[in-house]
Amino acid sequence: MALKDDLNSEVVAIFKTDWKKRTGQQVPEPEDIALGNDAVELDATVLYADLAESTELVNDYKAPFAAEIYKTYLVCASRIIKAEGGAITAFDGDRVMGVFIGDTKNTSAVRAALKIDYAVTKIINPALKAQYPTSTYEVRQSVGVDTSTLFAARTGIRGSNDLVWVGRAANYAAKLCSLREGLYTSWITSSVYDVMLNEVKTTNGTPMWEKRHWTARKIDVYRSSWHMAP
């Protein structure tokens, strides 16, 4: 059978086959879901941490230096996500995706966002300056957080597959990373802000977040320039 015919058969089968859905109580692994139209639905909060200006980094600096920047940022972000109870679900070049579930998933994800900013500001950039005192490069980044029902399905082919996360939270969290404005590195939707605990809303009575309107999506979001020590 020609590849064209094979592809046609697979596409038709995907569209015609009914989905088998079940409610998830934990973040699934790829092997937990079949390759067919099988999915897990769960209420979750998604965090995307994204390294800024990575194109300029790889264009303007040597590969070993760029690799060190990627590694230090992704190591810190991943360690913080895991420490806050999140599951690492994807790496996409210069960014990492974390999924949080449970009663305090929004607070945990927001705390992770604030801690990632601390790691960049107080750990990575000082170490970078100490190692390369003549370099003017400074790590910049942003984190987006949203919450919604997610539909986790397994995509790809046998031997080469992974989970795809379908739902508003995955999409919005990734898009929020592009809303970079000066020192404001953490961006969350009002759906997250409204239910997160006060411990990540204020510090000593001072608000940590500023309300903005996201014109592209016609919703309110909140931004913060605060950070929190891991």
PDB file of C-alpha atoms in Angstrom:
ATOM      1  CA  MET A   1       0.000   0.000   0.000  1.00  0.00           C
ATOM      2  CA  ALA A   2       1.336   3.434  -0.940  1.00  0.00           C
ATOM      3  CA  LEU A   3       2.007   5.895   1.882  1.00  0.00           C
ATOM      4  CA  LYS A   4      -0.751   8.157   0.536  1.00  0.00           C
ATOM      5  CA  ASP A   5      -3.315   5.383   0.881  1.00  0.00           C
ATOM      6  CA  ASP A   6      -2.041   4.485   4.342  1.00  0.00           C
ATOM      7  CA  LEU A   7      -2.340   8.089   5.498  1.00  0.00           C
ATOM      8  CA  ASN A   8      -5.818   8.391   4.057  1.00  0.00           C
ATOM      9  CA  SER A   9      -6.957   5.284   5.967  1.00  0.00           C
ATOM     10  CA  GLU A  10      -5.515   6.543   9.251  1.00  0.00           C
ATOM     11  CA  VAL A  11      -7.056  10.004   8.928  1.00  0.00           C
ATOM     12  CA  VAL A  12     -10.496   8.601   8.110  1.00  0.00           C
ATOM     13  CA  ALA A  13     -10.252   6.205  11.074  1.00  0.00           C
ATOM     14  CA  ILE A  14      -9.348   9.023  13.490  1.00  0.00           C
ATOM     15  CA  PHE A  15     -12.317  11.121  12.393  1.00  0.00           C
ATOM     16  CA  LYS A  16     -14.782   8.209  12.486  1.00  0.00           C
ATOM     17  CA  THR A  17     -13.734   6.489  15.710  1.00  0.00           C
ATOM     18  CA  ASP A  18     -15.578   7.465  18.893  1.00  0.00           C
ATOM     19  CA  TRP A  19     -13.444   8.791  21.728  1.00  0.00           C
ATOM     20  CA  LYS A  20     -12.978   6.834  24.934  1.00  0.00           C
ATOM     21  CA  LYS A  21     -12.714   9.413  27.730  1.00  0.00           C
ATOM     22  CA  ARG A  22     -12.128   8.999  31.428  1.00  0.00           C
ATOM     23  CA  THR A  23     -11.601  11.440  34.277  1.00  0.00           C
ATOM     24  CA  GLY A  24      -8.034  11.606  35.540  1.00  0.00           C
ATOM     25  CA  GLN A  25      -6.965  11.927  39.160  1.00  0.00           C
ATOM     26  CA  GLN A  26      -3.292  12.415  38.318  1.00  0.00           C
ATOM     27  CA  VAL A  27      -1.230  13.754  35.434  1.00  0.00           C
ATOM     28  CA  PRO A  28      -0.987  10.861  32.950  1.00  0.00           C
ATOM     29  CA  GLU A  29       2.141   9.471  31.349  1.00  0.00           C
ATOM     30  CA  PRO A  30       2.098   8.677  27.606  1.00  0.00           C
ATOM     31  CA  GLU A  31       1.886   4.946  28.308  1.00  0.00           C
ATOM     32  CA  ASP A  32      -1.291   5.522  30.341  1.00  0.00           C
ATOM     33  CA  ILE A  33      -3.212   6.455  27.181  1.00  0.00           C
ATOM     34  CA  ALA A  34      -3.704   4.336  24.059  1.00  0.00           C
ATOM     35  CA  LEU A  35      -2.608   5.609  20.649  1.00  0.00           C
ATOM     36  CA  GLY A  36      -6.162   5.464  19.308  1.00  0.00           C
ATOM     37  CA  ASN A  37      -8.944   7.898  20.191  1.00  0.00           C
ATOM     38  CA  ASP A  38      -8.320   7.522  23.908  1.00  0.00           C
ATOM     39  CA  ALA A  39      -8.105  10.491  26.283  1.00  0.00           C
ATOM     40  CA  VAL A  40      -7.966  11.575  29.905  1.00  0.00           C
ATOM     41  CA  GLU A  41      -9.859  14.662  31.061  1.00  0.00           C
ATOM     42  CA  LEU A  42      -8.742  16.527  34.169  1.00  0.00           C
ATOM     43  CA  ASP A  43      -9.097  19.925  35.794  1.00  0.00           C
ATOM     44  CA  ALA A  44      -5.604  21.359  35.784  1.00  0.00           C
ATOM     45  CA  THR A  45      -3.482  24.486  35.861  1.00  0.00           C
ATOM     46  CA  VAL A  46      -0.804  24.905  33.225  1.00  0.00           C
ATOM     47  CA  LEU A  47       2.435  26.852  33.592  1.00  0.00           C
ATOM     48  CA  TYR A  48       4.629  27.746  30.636  1.00  0.00           C
ATOM     49  CA  ALA A  49       8.092  29.157  31.341  1.00  0.00           C
ATOM     50  CA  ASP A  50       9.686  30.697  28.260  1.00  0.00           C
ATOM     51  CA  LEU A  51      13.212  32.001  27.689  1.00  0.00           C
ATOM     52  CA  ALA A  52      13.029  35.381  25.928  1.00  0.00           C
ATOM     53  CA  GLU A  53      14.911  36.351  22.758  1.00  0.00           C
ATOM     54  CA  SER A  54      16.316  32.878  22.149  1.00  0.00           C
ATOM     55  CA  THR A  55      16.628  33.558  18.400  1.00  0.00           C
ATOM     56  CA  GLU A  56      18.992  36.452  19.079  1.00  0.00           C
ATOM     57  CA  LEU A  57      20.849  34.269  21.567  1.00  0.00           C
ATOM     58  CA  VAL A  58      21.643  31.534  19.041  1.00  0.00           C
ATOM     59  CA  ASN A  59      22.348  34.069  16.281  1.00  0.00           C
ATOM     60  CA  ASP A  60      24.665  36.347  18.249  1.00  0.00           C
ATOM     61  CA  TYR A  61      26.494  33.968  20.588  1.00  0.00           C
ATOM     62  CA  LYS A  62      28.495  30.781  20.232  1.00  0.00           C
ATOM     63  CA  ALA A  63      26.651  27.486  20.634  1.00  0.00           C
ATOM     64  CA  PRO A  64      28.293  26.421  23.936  1.00  0.00           C
ATOM     65  CA  PHE A  65      27.306  29.722  25.585  1.00  0.00           C
ATOM     66  CA  ALA A  66      23.751  29.509  24.249  1.00  0.00           C
ATOM     67  CA  ALA A  67      23.515  25.910  25.459  1.00  0.00           C
ATOM     68  CA  GLU A  68      24.578  26.986  28.955  1.00  0.00           C
ATOM     69  CA  ILE A  69      21.813  29.599  29.009  1.00  0.00           C
ATOM     70  CA  TYR A  70      19.216  27.059  27.865  1.00  0.00           C
ATOM     71  CA  LYS A  71      20.403  24.493  30.399  1.00  0.00           C
ATOM     72  CA  THR A  72      20.555  26.799  33.420  1.00  0.00           C
ATOM     73  CA  TYR A  73      17.115  28.280  32.709  1.00  0.00           C
ATOM     74  CA  LEU A  74      15.370  24.992  32.023  1.00  0.00           C
ATOM     75  CA  VAL A  75      17.049  23.225  34.956  1.00  0.00           C
ATOM     76  CA  CYS A  76      15.964  25.941  37.396  1.00  0.00           C
ATOM     77  CA  ALA A  77      12.432  26.180  35.992  1.00  0.00           C
ATOM     78  CA  SER A  78      11.988  22.400  35.985  1.00  0.00           C
ATOM     79  CA  ARG A  79      13.319  21.926  39.502  1.00  0.00           C
ATOM     80  CA  ILE A  80      10.994  24.641  40.808  1.00  0.00           C
ATOM     81  CA  ILE A  81       7.946  23.211  39.011  1.00  0.00           C
ATOM     82  CA  LYS A  82       8.643  19.777  40.488  1.00  0.00           C
ATOM     83  CA  ALA A  83       9.269  21.212  43.964  1.00  0.00           C
ATOM     84  CA  GLU A  84       5.863  22.916  43.833  1.00  0.00           C
ATOM     85  CA  GLY A  85       4.124  19.650  42.964  1.00  0.00           C
ATOM     86  CA  GLY A  86       3.828  20.155  39.215  1.00  0.00           C
ATOM     87  CA  ALA A  87       4.502  17.565  36.541  1.00  0.00           C
ATOM     88  CA  ILE A  88       6.856  18.353  33.663  1.00  0.00           C
ATOM     89  CA  THR A  89       4.842  17.499  30.563  1.00  0.00           C
ATOM     90  CA  ALA A  90       6.823  19.012  27.682  1.00  0.00           C
ATOM     91  CA  PHE A  91      10.024  20.745  26.641  1.00  0.00           C
ATOM     92  CA  ASP A  92       9.828  22.864  23.512  1.00  0.00           C
ATOM     93  CA  GLY A  93      13.256  24.224  22.723  1.00  0.00           C
ATOM     94  CA  ASP A  94      13.582  27.193  25.063  1.00  0.00           C
ATOM     95  CA  ARG A  95      10.515  26.591  27.221  1.00  0.00           C
ATOM     96  CA  VAL A  96       9.019  24.072  29.590  1.00  0.00           C
ATOM     97  CA  MET A  97       5.406  23.172  30.370  1.00  0.00           C
ATOM     98  CA  GLY A  98       4.221  22.118  33.811  1.00  0.00           C
ATOM     99  CA  VAL A  99       0.800  20.785  34.813  1.00  0.00           C
ATOM    100  CA  PHE A 100      -0.588  21.159  38.334  1.00  0.00           C
ATOM    101  CA  ILE A 101      -3.627  19.395  39.795  1.00  0.00           C
ATOM    102  CA  GLY A 102      -5.252  19.293  43.225  1.00  0.00           C
ATOM    103  CA  ASP A 103      -7.026  21.726  45.500  1.00  0.00           C
ATOM    104  CA  THR A 104      -4.210  24.308  45.555  1.00  0.00           C
ATOM    105  CA  LYS A 105      -3.021  23.866  41.976  1.00  0.00           C
ATOM    106  CA  ASN A 106      -3.378  27.568  41.134  1.00  0.00           C
ATOM    107  CA  THR A 107      -1.443  28.764  44.160  1.00  0.00           C
ATOM    108  CA  SER A 108       1.287  26.196  43.527  1.00  0.00           C
ATOM    109  CA  ALA A 109       1.654  27.188  39.875  1.00  0.00           C
ATOM    110  CA  VAL A 110       1.754  30.906  40.689  1.00  0.00           C
ATOM    111  CA  ARG A 111       4.304  30.339  43.443  1.00  0.00           C
ATOM    112  CA  ALA A 112       6.415  28.435  40.919  1.00  0.00           C
ATOM    113  CA  ALA A 113       6.199  31.371  38.493  1.00  0.00           C
ATOM    114  CA  LEU A 114       7.419  33.816  41.141  1.00  0.00           C
ATOM    115  CA  LYS A 115      10.226  31.466  42.154  1.00  0.00           C
ATOM    116  CA  ILE A 116      11.370  31.051  38.552  1.00  0.00           C
ATOM    117  CA  ASP A 117      11.730  34.821  38.300  1.00  0.00           C
ATOM    118  CA  TYR A 118      13.800  34.779  41.491  1.00  0.00           C
ATOM    119  CA  ALA A 119      16.044  32.046  40.073  1.00  0.00           C
ATOM    120  CA  VAL A 120      16.717  34.092  36.943  1.00  0.00           C
ATOM    121  CA  THR A 121      17.245  37.387  38.766  1.00  0.00           C
ATOM    122  CA  LYS A 122      19.122  36.237  41.849  1.00  0.00           C
ATOM    123  CA  ILE A 123      20.825  32.990  40.790  1.00  0.00           C
ATOM    124  CA  ILE A 124      21.355  32.640  37.023  1.00  0.00           C
ATOM    125  CA  ASN A 125      22.235  36.221  36.046  1.00  0.00           C
ATOM    126  CA  PRO A 126      24.681  36.777  38.954  1.00  0.00           C
ATOM    127  CA  ALA A 127      26.408  33.452  38.161  1.00  0.00           C
ATOM    128  CA  LEU A 128      26.502  34.385  34.481  1.00  0.00           C
ATOM    129  CA  LYS A 129      28.119  37.730  35.260  1.00  0.00           C
ATOM    130  CA  ALA A 130      30.663  36.108  37.545  1.00  0.00           C
ATOM    131  CA  GLN A 131      31.663  33.566  34.883  1.00  0.00           C
ATOM    132  CA  TYR A 132      31.603  36.017  31.951  1.00  0.00           C
ATOM    133  CA  PRO A 133      32.354  39.470  33.422  1.00  0.00           C
ATOM    134  CA  THR A 134      32.763  41.157  30.025  1.00  0.00           C
ATOM    135  CA  SER A 135      29.509  39.808  28.577  1.00  0.00           C
ATOM    136  CA  THR A 136      26.512  42.125  28.348  1.00  0.00           C
ATOM    137  CA  TYR A 137      24.049  39.257  27.923  1.00  0.00           C
ATOM    138  CA  GLU A 138      21.325  38.977  30.538  1.00  0.00           C
ATOM    139  CA  VAL A 139      18.775  36.197  30.800  1.00  0.00           C
ATOM    140  CA  ARG A 140      15.201  37.380  30.346  1.00  0.00           C
ATOM    141  CA  GLN A 141      12.083  35.256  30.519  1.00  0.00           C
ATOM    142  CA  SER A 142       8.369  35.156  31.199  1.00  0.00           C
ATOM    143  CA  VAL A 143       5.889  32.704  32.692  1.00  0.00           C
ATOM    144  CA  GLY A 144       2.218  32.251  31.804  1.00  0.00           C
ATOM    145  CA  VAL A 145      -0.363  30.445  33.941  1.00  0.00           C
ATOM    146  CA  ASP A 146      -3.986  29.501  33.224  1.00  0.00           C
ATOM    147  CA  THR A 147      -6.466  26.915  34.493  1.00  0.00           C
ATOM    148  CA  SER A 148      -9.215  24.906  32.762  1.00  0.00           C
ATOM    149  CA  THR A 149     -10.354  21.401  31.899  1.00  0.00           C
ATOM    150  CA  LEU A 150      -7.700  19.662  29.809  1.00  0.00           C
ATOM    151  CA  PHE A 151      -8.068  16.842  27.320  1.00  0.00           C
ATOM    152  CA  ALA A 152      -4.880  14.737  27.226  1.00  0.00           C
ATOM    153  CA  ALA A 153      -4.478  12.458  24.208  1.00  0.00           C
ATOM    154  CA  ARG A 154      -1.569  10.478  22.829  1.00  0.00           C
ATOM    155  CA  THR A 155      -0.396  11.567  19.411  1.00  0.00           C
ATOM    156  CA  GLY A 156       2.233  10.408  16.957  1.00  0.00           C
ATOM    157  CA  ILE A 157       3.049   6.904  15.721  1.00  0.00           C
ATOM    158  CA  ARG A 158       4.184   3.718  17.397  1.00  0.00           C
ATOM    159  CA  GLY A 159       7.712   4.242  18.683  1.00  0.00           C
ATOM    160  CA  SER A 160       7.528   8.045  18.288  1.00  0.00           C
ATOM    161  CA  ASN A 161       4.710   9.585  20.291  1.00  0.00           C
ATOM    162  CA  ASP A 162       3.848  11.872  23.183  1.00  0.00           C
ATOM    163  CA  LEU A 163       0.863  13.505  24.855  1.00  0.00           C
ATOM    164  CA  VAL A 164      -0.929  16.481  23.375  1.00  0.00           C
ATOM    165  CA  TRP A 165      -2.754  18.753  25.828  1.00  0.00           C
ATOM    166  CA  VAL A 166      -5.938  20.217  24.418  1.00  0.00           C
ATOM    167  CA  GLY A 167      -7.756  22.932  26.328  1.00  0.00           C
ATOM    168  CA  ARG A 168      -7.724  26.638  27.084  1.00  0.00           C
ATOM    169  CA  ALA A 169      -5.155  26.478  29.855  1.00  0.00           C
ATOM    170  CA  ALA A 170      -2.463  24.923  27.656  1.00  0.00           C
ATOM    171  CA  ASN A 171      -3.060  27.425  24.880  1.00  0.00           C
ATOM    172  CA  TYR A 172      -3.439  30.550  27.004  1.00  0.00           C
ATOM    173  CA  ALA A 173      -0.497  29.800  29.282  1.00  0.00           C
ATOM    174  CA  ALA A 174       1.748  29.470  26.236  1.00  0.00           C
ATOM    175  CA  LYS A 175       0.394  32.675  24.671  1.00  0.00           C
ATOM    176  CA  LEU A 176       0.728  34.669  27.914  1.00  0.00           C
ATOM    177  CA  CYS A 177       4.495  34.226  27.705  1.00  0.00           C
ATOM    178  CA  SER A 178       4.558  36.686  24.811  1.00  0.00           C
ATOM    179  CA  LEU A 179       3.088  39.511  26.952  1.00  0.00           C
ATOM    180  CA  ARG A 180       6.466  40.818  28.055  1.00  0.00           C
ATOM    181  CA  GLU A 181       6.421  44.330  29.491  1.00  0.00           C
ATOM    182  CA  GLY A 182       9.553  45.517  31.259  1.00  0.00           C
ATOM    183  CA  LEU A 183      10.020  43.850  34.645  1.00  0.00           C
ATOM    184  CA  TYR A 184       6.628  42.105  34.516  1.00  0.00           C
ATOM    185  CA  THR A 185       7.612  38.486  34.016  1.00  0.00           C
ATOM    186  CA  SER A 186       4.661  36.584  35.509  1.00  0.00           C
ATOM    187  CA  TRP A 187       1.281  36.611  33.764  1.00  0.00           C
ATOM    188  CA  ILE A 188      -1.862  34.821  34.948  1.00  0.00           C
ATOM    189  CA  THR A 189      -5.516  34.813  33.935  1.00  0.00           C
ATOM    190  CA  SER A 190      -8.266  36.081  36.201  1.00  0.00           C
ATOM    191  CA  SER A 191      -9.456  32.459  36.479  1.00  0.00           C
ATOM    192  CA  VAL A 192      -6.215  31.732  38.322  1.00  0.00           C
ATOM    193  CA  TYR A 193      -6.087  34.974  40.299  1.00  0.00           C
ATOM    194  CA  ASP A 194      -9.643  34.692  41.607  1.00  0.00           C
ATOM    195  CA  VAL A 195      -9.053  31.335  43.322  1.00  0.00           C
ATOM    196  CA  MET A 196      -5.395  31.415  44.364  1.00  0.00           C
ATOM    197  CA  LEU A 197      -4.554  31.927  48.019  1.00  0.00           C
ATOM    198  CA  ASN A 198      -3.670  35.332  49.474  1.00  0.00           C
ATOM    199  CA  GLU A 199      -0.122  34.183  50.172  1.00  0.00           C
ATOM    200  CA  VAL A 200       0.677  34.692  46.482  1.00  0.00           C
ATOM    201  CA  LYS A 201      -1.590  37.738  46.017  1.00  0.00           C
ATOM    202  CA  THR A 202      -0.056  40.121  48.548  1.00  0.00           C
ATOM    203  CA  THR A 203       3.051  40.490  50.665  1.00  0.00           C
ATOM    204  CA  ASN A 204       2.810  42.438  53.932  1.00  0.00           C
ATOM    205  CA  GLY A 205      -0.492  43.816  52.669  1.00  0.00           C
ATOM    206  CA  THR A 206       0.972  45.092  49.412  1.00  0.00           C
ATOM    207  CA  PRO A 207      -0.620  43.749  46.191  1.00  0.00           C
ATOM    208  CA  MET A 208       1.806  41.725  44.068  1.00  0.00           C
ATOM    209  CA  TRP A 209      -0.347  41.794  40.940  1.00  0.00           C
ATOM    210  CA  GLU A 210      -1.648  44.445  38.564  1.00  0.00           C
ATOM    211  CA  LYS A 211      -4.811  43.909  36.534  1.00  0.00           C
ATOM    212  CA  ARG A 212      -4.633  44.317  32.753  1.00  0.00           C
ATOM    213  CA  HIS A 213      -6.954  43.586  29.834  1.00  0.00           C
ATOM    214  CA  TRP A 214      -5.754  41.083  27.263  1.00  0.00           C
ATOM    215  CA  THR A 215      -7.220  42.588  24.123  1.00  0.00           C
ATOM    216  CA  ALA A 216      -6.365  39.655  21.863  1.00  0.00           C
ATOM    217  CA  ARG A 217      -8.424  37.247  23.991  1.00  0.00           C
ATOM    218  CA  LYS A 218     -10.884  39.781  25.472  1.00  0.00           C
ATOM    219  CA  ILE A 219     -10.241  38.660  29.057  1.00  0.00           C
ATOM    220  CA  ASP A 220      -8.671  40.186  32.157  1.00  0.00           C
ATOM    221  CA  VAL A 221      -5.218  39.042  33.180  1.00  0.00           C
ATOM    222  CA  TYR A 222      -2.798  39.956  35.963  1.00  0.00           C
ATOM    223  CA  ARG A 223       0.903  40.713  35.745  1.00  0.00           C
ATOM    224  CA  SER A 224       3.605  40.790  38.418  1.00  0.00           C
ATOM    225  CA  SER A 225       7.196  41.898  38.746  1.00  0.00           C
ATOM    226  CA  TRP A 226       7.555  40.291  42.190  1.00  0.00           C
ATOM    227  CA  HIS A 227       9.537  37.186  42.909  1.00  0.00           C
ATOM    228  CA  MET A 228       9.808  34.667  45.720  1.00  0.00           C
ATOM    229  CA  ALA A 229      12.846  32.748  46.953  1.00  0.00           C
ATOM    230  CA  PRO A 230      12.780  28.991  46.261  1.00  0.00           C
TER     231      PRO A 230
END
